[in-house]
CSV table of C-alpha atoms and ligand atoms in Angstrom, one decimal:
chain,number,residue,atom,x,y,z
Q,1,MET,CA,96.4,106.1,101.6
Q,2,LYS,CA,99.7,106.7,103.2
Q,3,LEU,CA,102.2,104.0,102.6
Q,4,ILE,CA,104.5,103.0,105.5
Q,5,PHE,CA,106.9,100.2,106.3
Q,6,ARG,CA,107.6,98.4,109.6
Q,7,TRP,CA,111.1,99.1,111.0
Q,8,TYR,CA,112.4,97.6,114.2
Q,9,GLY,CA,114.7,100.4,115.3
Q,10,ASP,CA,118.4,100.4,115.3
Q,11,ASN,CA,118.5,96.6,115.6
Q,12,ASP,CA,116.7,96.3,112.3
Q,13,SER,CA,119.2,95.3,109.6
Q,14,ILE,CA,117.2,97.0,106.9
Q,15,PRO,CA,118.7,100.5,106.4
Q,16,LEU,CA,116.4,103.4,106.4
Q,17,ASP,CA,117.9,104.7,103.2
Q,18,TYR,CA,116.7,101.5,101.4
Q,19,ILE,CA,113.2,101.9,102.8
Q,20,ARG,CA,113.1,105.5,101.6
Q,21,GLN,CA,113.9,104.3,98.1
Q,22,ILE,CA,110.7,102.3,97.8
Q,23,PRO,CA,108.4,104.4,95.7
Q,24,ASN,CA,105.8,106.4,97.6
Q,25,MET,CA,107.1,105.3,101.0
Q,26,THR,CA,106.2,108.1,103.4
Q,27,GLY,CA,107.4,106.7,106.8
Q,28,VAL,CA,107.8,103.8,109.1
Q,29,CYS,CA,105.9,102.4,112.0
Q,30,THR,CA,108.1,101.5,114.9
Q,31,ALA,CA,108.4,101.6,118.7
Q,32,CYS,CA,110.8,102.2,121.5
Q,33,TYR,CA,112.0,98.6,121.8
Q,34,ASP,CA,114.1,99.1,124.9
Q,35,PHE,CA,111.1,99.3,127.2
Q,36,LYS,CA,109.0,96.4,128.5
Q,37,PRO,CA,105.2,96.4,128.6
Q,38,GLY,CA,104.3,98.5,131.7
Q,39,GLU,CA,107.3,100.8,131.4
Q,40,VAL,CA,107.2,104.5,130.6
Q,41,TRP,CA,109.1,105.3,127.4
Q,42,GLU,CA,111.8,107.9,127.6
Q,43,GLU,CA,110.9,111.0,125.8
Q,44,LYS,CA,114.5,111.4,124.7
Q,45,SER,CA,114.5,107.9,123.1
Q,46,LEU,CA,111.3,108.6,121.2
Q,47,LEU,CA,112.4,112.0,120.0
Q,48,HIS,CA,115.7,110.6,119.0
Q,49,LEU,CA,113.9,107.9,116.9
Q,50,LYS,CA,111.7,110.5,115.3
Q,51,ASP,CA,114.7,112.7,114.4
Q,52,GLU,CA,116.6,109.7,112.9
Q,53,LEU,CA,113.6,108.9,110.8
Q,54,ASN,CA,113.0,112.5,109.7
Q,55,ALA,CA,116.7,112.8,108.8
Q,56,HIS,CA,116.1,110.0,106.3
Q,57,GLY,CA,113.0,111.7,104.9
Q,58,LEU,CA,110.6,109.3,106.7
Q,59,GLU,CA,107.7,110.2,109.1
Q,60,MET,CA,106.9,108.5,112.4
Q,61,GLU,CA,103.1,109.0,112.5
Q,62,VAL,CA,102.3,105.4,113.4
Q,63,ILE,CA,103.5,103.4,116.4
Q,64,GLU,CA,103.4,99.7,116.2
Q,65,SER,CA,103.0,98.9,119.0
Q,66,ILE,CA,102.7,100.3,122.5
Q,67,PRO,CA,102.5,96.8,124.2
Q,68,VAL,CA,99.6,96.1,126.5
Q,69,SER,CA,100.8,94.3,129.6
Q,70,GLU,CA,99.4,91.0,130.8
Q,71,ASN,CA,98.4,92.9,134.0
Q,72,ILE,CA,96.0,95.0,131.9
Q,73,LYS,CA,94.7,92.0,130.0
Q,74,LEU,CA,94.1,90.1,133.2
Q,75,ARG,CA,92.9,93.2,135.1
Q,76,ASN,CA,94.9,92.2,138.2
Q,77,ASP,CA,96.1,94.4,141.0
Q,78,LYS,CA,98.8,96.0,138.8
Q,79,CYS,CA,96.4,96.8,136.0
Q,80,GLU,CA,95.5,100.4,136.9
Q,81,LYS,CA,99.2,101.3,137.3
Q,82,ASP,CA,100.0,99.9,133.9
Q,83,ILE,CA,97.1,101.7,132.3
Q,84,GLU,CA,98.5,105.0,133.7
Q,85,VAL,CA,101.8,104.1,132.1
Q,86,PHE,CA,100.0,103.4,128.8
Q,87,LYS,CA,98.4,106.8,129.0
Q,88,GLN,CA,101.8,108.5,129.7
Q,89,ASN,CA,103.2,106.7,126.6
Q,90,LEU,CA,100.2,108.0,124.5
Q,91,ARG,CA,100.9,111.5,125.6
Q,92,LEU,CA,104.6,111.2,124.8
Q,93,CYS,CA,103.7,109.8,121.3
Q,94,ALA,CA,101.3,112.8,120.8
Q,95,LYS,CA,104.1,115.2,121.6
Q,96,ALA,CA,106.2,113.4,118.9
Q,97,GLY,CA,103.4,113.9,116.3
Q,98,VAL,CA,102.2,110.3,116.3
Q,99,LYS,CA,98.7,109.9,114.8
Q,100,VAL,CA,97.9,106.2,115.2
Q,101,VAL,CA,98.9,103.6,117.8
Q,102,CYS,CA,98.6,99.9,116.8
Q,103,TYR,CA,98.2,97.4,119.7
Q,104,ASN,CA,96.8,94.0,120.4
Q,105,PHE,CA,94.9,92.3,123.2
Q,106,MET,CA,96.0,88.7,122.7
Q,107,PRO,CA,96.8,86.8,125.9
Q,108,VAL,CA,100.4,85.6,126.2
Q,109,PHE,CA,101.2,85.2,122.5
Q,110,ASP,CA,101.2,87.7,119.7
Q,111,TRP,CA,101.1,86.1,116.3
Q,112,LEU,CA,101.7,82.4,116.1
Q,113,ARG,CA,103.0,80.0,113.4
Q,114,THR,CA,104.2,76.4,113.3
Q,115,ASP,CA,106.9,77.0,110.7
Q,116,MET,CA,109.1,80.1,110.3
Q,117,HIS,CA,110.9,78.8,107.3
Q,118,HIS,CA,108.4,77.0,105.2
Q,119,LYS,CA,110.0,76.1,101.8
Q,120,ASN,CA,107.9,77.1,98.9
Q,121,GLU,CA,108.2,75.4,95.4
Q,122,ASP,CA,109.9,78.5,94.0
Q,123,GLY,CA,112.8,78.3,96.5
Q,124,SER,CA,111.5,81.1,98.7
Q,125,ASN,CA,110.5,80.5,102.2
Q,126,SER,CA,107.8,81.9,104.4
Q,127,LEU,CA,105.9,81.7,107.6
Q,128,ALA,CA,103.3,79.0,107.8
Q,129,TYR,CA,100.7,77.5,110.1
Q,130,SER,CA,99.7,73.8,109.9
Q,131,ALA,CA,96.7,72.7,112.0
Q,132,ASP,CA,98.3,69.2,112.2
Q,133,ASP,CA,101.6,70.5,113.4
Q,134,PHE,CA,99.9,72.7,115.9
Q,135,ALA,CA,97.9,69.7,117.3
Q,136,LYS,CA,101.3,68.0,118.1
Q,137,ILE,CA,102.5,70.9,120.3
Q,138,ASP,CA,102.4,70.1,124.0
Q,139,PRO,CA,101.3,73.3,125.7
Q,140,LYS,CA,103.1,72.2,128.9
Q,141,HIS,CA,106.4,72.3,127.1
Q,142,LEU,CA,106.3,75.2,124.7
Q,143,HIS,CA,109.2,75.8,122.4
Q,144,LEU,CA,107.5,77.6,119.6
Q,145,PRO,CA,109.2,78.7,116.5
Q,146,GLY,CA,109.8,82.4,116.6
Q,147,TRP,CA,108.6,82.7,120.2
Q,148,ASP,CA,110.5,85.6,121.7
Q,149,GLU,CA,111.5,83.6,124.8
Q,150,SER,CA,110.8,86.7,127.0
Q,151,TYR,CA,109.3,84.4,129.6
Q,152,THR,CA,111.1,81.6,131.4
Q,153,GLU,CA,109.3,78.2,131.0
Q,154,ASP,CA,107.9,78.6,134.6
Q,155,GLU,CA,106.7,82.1,134.0
Q,156,LEU,CA,105.0,81.0,130.8
Q,157,GLN,CA,103.3,78.0,132.5
Q,158,ASN,CA,102.2,80.2,135.3
Q,159,LEU,CA,100.7,82.7,133.0
Q,160,MET,CA,99.0,80.1,130.9
Q,161,SER,CA,97.4,78.6,134.0
Q,162,ILE,CA,96.1,82.0,135.2
Q,163,TYR,CA,94.5,82.5,131.8
Q,164,GLN,CA,92.7,79.1,132.0
Q,165,LYS,CA,90.4,80.7,134.5
Q,166,VAL,CA,89.7,83.8,132.3
Q,167,SER,CA,86.6,83.5,130.1
Q,168,LYS,CA,86.2,85.3,126.8
Q,169,GLU,CA,83.6,87.5,128.4
Q,170,GLU,CA,86.1,88.5,131.1
Q,171,LEU,CA,88.8,89.3,128.6
Q,172,PHE,CA,86.4,91.3,126.6
Q,173,SER,CA,85.3,93.3,129.6
Q,174,ASN,CA,89.0,93.9,130.5
Q,175,LEU,CA,89.5,95.2,127.0
Q,176,ILE,CA,86.6,97.6,127.4
Q,177,HIS,CA,87.8,98.7,130.8
Q,178,PHE,CA,91.2,99.5,129.3
Q,179,LEU,CA,89.6,101.5,126.4
Q,180,GLU,CA,87.3,103.4,128.7
Q,181,GLU,CA,90.4,104.6,130.4
Q,182,VAL,CA,92.6,105.4,127.4
Q,183,ILE,CA,90.2,106.6,124.7
Q,184,PRO,CA,89.5,109.9,126.5
Q,185,VAL,CA,93.3,110.5,126.5
Q,186,CYS,CA,93.4,109.7,122.8
Q,187,GLU,CA,90.6,112.1,122.1
Q,188,GLU,CA,92.4,114.8,124.1
Q,189,CYS,CA,95.7,114.3,122.2
Q,190,ASP,CA,94.3,113.2,118.8
Q,191,ILE,CA,95.8,109.7,118.6
Q,192,LYS,CA,93.7,107.0,117.0
Q,193,MET,CA,93.9,103.5,118.6
Q,194,ALA,CA,94.0,100.7,116.1
Q,195,ILE,CA,93.6,97.2,117.6
Q,196,HIS,CA,95.3,94.4,115.7
Q,197,PRO,CA,93.2,91.3,115.2
Q,198,ASP,CA,94.1,87.9,116.8
Q,199,ASP,CA,96.6,86.1,114.6
Q,200,PRO,CA,95.5,83.5,113.7
Q,201,PRO,CA,91.9,84.5,114.5
Q,202,TRP,CA,90.9,81.6,116.7
Q,203,ASP,CA,91.5,80.5,120.2
Q,204,ILE,CA,94.9,78.7,120.9
Q,205,PHE,CA,95.9,76.5,123.8
Q,206,GLY,CA,92.6,77.2,125.5
Q,207,LEU,CA,93.5,80.9,125.8
Q,208,PRO,CA,90.6,83.3,125.2
Q,209,ARG,CA,90.8,85.6,122.2
Q,210,VAL,CA,88.3,88.4,121.5
Q,211,VAL,CA,89.3,90.2,118.3
Q,212,SER,CA,88.8,87.5,115.7
Q,213,THR,CA,85.5,88.1,114.0
Q,214,GLU,CA,83.1,90.6,112.6
Q,215,ARG,CA,80.9,90.0,115.7
Q,216,ASP,CA,83.9,90.8,117.9
Q,217,TYR,CA,84.4,94.2,116.2
Q,218,ASP,CA,80.7,95.1,116.3
Q,219,ARG,CA,80.5,94.6,120.0
Q,220,LEU,CA,83.8,96.5,120.5
Q,221,PHE,CA,82.4,99.5,118.7
Q,222,GLU,CA,79.1,99.3,120.4
Q,223,ALA,CA,80.8,99.3,123.8
Q,224,ILE,CA,83.1,102.2,122.9
Q,225,PRO,CA,81.6,104.3,120.0
Q,226,SER,CA,84.3,106.9,119.8
Q,227,ILE,CA,86.0,106.9,116.4
Q,228,TYR,CA,89.3,106.9,118.3
Q,229,ASN,CA,88.5,103.3,119.1
Q,230,GLY,CA,89.5,101.8,115.7
Q,231,ILE,CA,91.2,98.9,114.1
Q,232,THR,CA,94.2,97.7,112.2
Q,233,LEU,CA,92.6,95.7,109.3
Q,234,CYS,CA,95.1,92.9,108.9
Q,235,THR,CA,94.0,90.9,105.8
Q,236,GLY,CA,96.4,88.0,106.5
Q,237,SER,CA,95.4,87.6,110.1
Q,238,LEU,CA,91.6,87.9,109.6
Q,239,GLY,CA,91.8,86.1,106.2
Q,240,ALA,CA,93.5,83.1,107.7
Q,241,SER,CA,90.1,82.0,108.7
Q,242,LYS,CA,87.8,81.0,105.9
Q,243,ARG,CA,84.9,82.0,108.2
Q,244,ASN,CA,85.8,85.6,108.0
Q,245,ASP,CA,84.6,87.6,105.1
Q,246,ILE,CA,87.4,90.1,104.8
Q,247,TYR,CA,85.8,91.9,101.9
Q,248,SER,CA,82.6,92.8,103.7
Q,249,MET,CA,84.6,93.6,106.8
Q,250,ALA,CA,86.9,96.0,104.8
Q,251,ALA,CA,83.9,97.7,103.2
Q,252,LYS,CA,81.8,98.0,106.4
Q,253,TYR,CA,84.5,99.2,108.7
Q,254,ALA,CA,86.0,101.6,106.2
Q,255,ALA,CA,82.5,103.1,105.7
Q,256,GLN,CA,82.3,103.5,109.5
Q,257,GLY,CA,85.7,105.2,109.6
Q,258,ARG,CA,87.1,102.6,111.9
Q,259,ILE,CA,90.1,101.5,109.9
Q,260,HIS,CA,93.0,103.7,110.9
Q,261,PHE,CA,95.7,101.3,109.6
Q,262,ALA,CA,95.8,98.4,107.2
Q,263,HIS,CA,98.2,95.6,107.0
Q,264,LEU,CA,98.0,94.0,103.6
Q,265,ARG,CA,99.3,90.6,102.8
Q,266,ASN,CA,98.1,87.3,101.4
Q,267,VAL,CA,97.8,83.7,102.7
Q,268,LEU,CA,97.3,80.5,100.8
Q,269,TYR,CA,95.0,77.9,102.4
Q,270,THR,CA,96.8,74.6,102.3
Q,271,ASP,CA,94.1,72.2,103.5
Q,272,ASP,CA,90.5,72.1,104.5
Q,273,LYS,CA,91.4,72.6,108.2
Q,274,ASP,CA,92.8,75.9,109.3
Q,275,SER,CA,96.3,75.7,107.7
Q,276,PHE,CA,97.9,78.3,105.6
Q,277,VAL,CA,101.2,79.5,104.1
Q,278,GLU,CA,102.0,83.2,103.8
Q,279,MET,CA,102.6,84.0,100.1
Q,280,GLY,CA,103.7,87.1,98.2
Q,281,HIS,CA,101.2,89.9,98.4
Q,282,ALA,CA,99.8,89.5,94.9
Q,283,SER,CA,96.4,87.9,94.6
Q,284,CYS,CA,97.6,85.4,92.1
Q,285,GLY,CA,99.7,83.5,94.7
Q,286,GLY,CA,97.3,83.4,97.5
Q,287,SER,CA,93.7,82.8,98.6
Q,288,LEU,CA,92.8,86.4,99.2
Q,289,ASP,CA,91.9,89.0,96.5
Q,290,LEU,CA,93.8,92.1,97.6
Q,291,ALA,CA,92.7,94.1,94.6
Q,292,ARG,CA,89.2,93.7,95.8
Q,293,VAL,CA,90.1,94.7,99.3
Q,294,ALA,CA,91.9,97.8,98.1
Q,295,LYS,CA,89.0,98.7,95.8
Q,296,LEU,CA,86.5,98.3,98.7
Q,297,LEU,CA,88.6,100.3,101.1
Q,298,VAL,CA,88.9,103.2,98.6
Q,299,GLU,CA,85.2,103.1,97.6
Q,300,ASN,CA,84.2,103.3,101.2
Q,301,GLY,CA,86.3,106.3,102.0
Q,302,PHE,CA,89.4,104.7,103.6
Q,303,ASN,CA,92.3,107.2,103.7
Q,304,GLY,CA,94.5,105.8,106.4
Q,305,TYR,CA,97.9,104.2,106.7
Q,306,VAL,CA,98.8,101.1,104.9
Q,307,ARG,CA,101.8,98.8,105.1
Q,308,PRO,CA,103.0,95.7,103.3
Q,309,ASP,CA,103.0,93.0,105.8
Q,310,HIS,CA,105.0,89.8,106.2
Q,311,GLY,CA,107.1,89.0,103.1
Q,312,ARG,CA,108.8,85.8,102.1
Q,313,ASN,CA,112.6,85.5,102.2
Q,314,ILE,CA,113.5,85.8,98.5
Q,315,PHE,CA,116.5,86.6,96.3
Q,316,GLY,CA,118.8,84.8,98.7
Q,317,GLU,CA,117.8,87.0,101.6
Q,318,ASN,CA,117.8,85.4,105.1
Q,319,GLU,CA,116.2,88.0,107.3
Q,320,LYS,CA,114.0,88.0,110.3
Q,321,PRO,CA,111.0,85.8,109.2
Q,322,GLY,CA,108.4,88.0,107.6
Q,323,TYR,CA,110.4,91.1,107.8
Q,324,GLY,CA,113.0,91.1,105.0
Q,325,LEU,CA,113.3,93.9,102.6
Q,326,TYR,CA,112.8,92.4,99.1
Q,327,ASP,CA,109.4,90.8,99.3
Q,328,ARG,CA,107.9,93.6,101.4
Q,329,ALA,CA,109.3,96.1,98.8
Q,330,LEU,CA,107.6,94.1,96.1
Q,331,GLY,CA,104.4,94.1,98.2
Q,332,ALA,CA,104.7,97.9,98.6
Q,333,ALA,CA,105.0,98.3,94.8
Q,334,TYR,CA,102.0,96.1,94.3
Q,335,ILE,CA,99.9,98.0,96.9
Q,336,ASN,CA,100.8,101.3,95.2
Q,337,GLY,CA,99.5,99.8,92.0
Q,338,LEU,CA,96.2,98.6,93.5
Q,339,PHE,CA,95.6,101.9,95.3
Q,340,GLU,CA,96.5,104.1,92.3
Q,341,MET,CA,94.1,102.2,90.2
Q,342,ALA,CA,91.3,102.2,92.8
Q,343,GLU,CA,91.8,105.9,93.6
Q,344,LYS,CA,92.0,107.1,90.0
Q,345,PHE,CA,89.4,104.9,88.4
Q,346,GLY,CA,87.2,103.9,91.3
Q,347,GLY,CA,87.0,106.5,94.0
Q,348,LYS,CA,84.5,107.1,96.7
Q,349,LYS,CA,81.0,105.8,96.0
B,1,DNO,C1,103.1,90.7,113.2
B,1,DNO,C2,102.5,91.9,113.5
B,1,DNO,C3,102.0,91.9,115.0
B,1,DNO,C4,101.5,93.3,115.4
B,1,DNO,C5,101.0,93.3,116.8
B,1,DNO,C6,100.4,94.6,117.1
B,1,DNO,O1,103.9,90.6,112.3
B,1,DNO,O2,101.4,92.2,112.7
B,1,DNO,O3,103.1,91.5,115.8
B,1,DNO,O4,102.5,94.2,115.3
B,1,DNO,O5,100.1,92.3,117.1
B,1,DNO,O6,100.4,94.8,118.5
């Protein structure tokens, strides 16, 4: 596996020099953050980013993410134009040596939590989702913790009401349409697409979601068999639902060569509904067995990119929730241990 770290560009307060000092860290996944979904990135910005990373001894082989516009997800009259822009961005990425592009197809919201600073017993704090707190949110007046506020309240309500008319089947067929268009470009320029699962992996506010379960993946691959149509296996997102068997998914999709990128992190189930707190990466603190995931990935031939995912704020750090340095660095060290063990003493079946 190739270990990488997420970095939010020049606005990220974590210095690249620090990231480089994490053992075995080969690069970062990042993006051109100055451009909105549906805008063509500037080649100069992308190359500047790459040069900056390379100058710090880090590679830029994974982009997380090229955002997919709502026009594409809705397949409205601006969809085809935005797909062309996406293709142009893919070509630019290829020129810069990018190998994998992570993206998602979640309507309106990316990941969603009800608490960005959940206090843990040990004094750390982390992201959390409580089914009870979620039930109290009024979708007509959304002020979500961590919500990026990129829409005005009116825009958001308008978008939400448009989606109320979109069924899961429609959203799925819009995703397939998008992939039918972009996968040939990926094949031509050798970039693997890695869709991120819905986080959490169930429908929210009546919005359809189509990348939550094993069945969703199976039909996605059936519709677009190209190996360039792959996934970001995110243990914390998929594993937030007790109905997902992340171990069999990891083994199955690694064996199929579909996992181009893995986000590894743990969650602790906090009730018998769908509530969870994000804990440190180690299996001892959470409900997921990451040693088993790493072993299954390796045994089934996975050899892609891996990154530690959300960390807690620890050691007095008060960083962007999920994206501080310390707990993600601990996560990286732990991931190194798991993979070293699995690769040396397990290996491919
Ligand atoms: C959360 C991340 C997601 C992910 C996007 C990919 O921390 O895992 O925001 O980057 O869903 O498009």
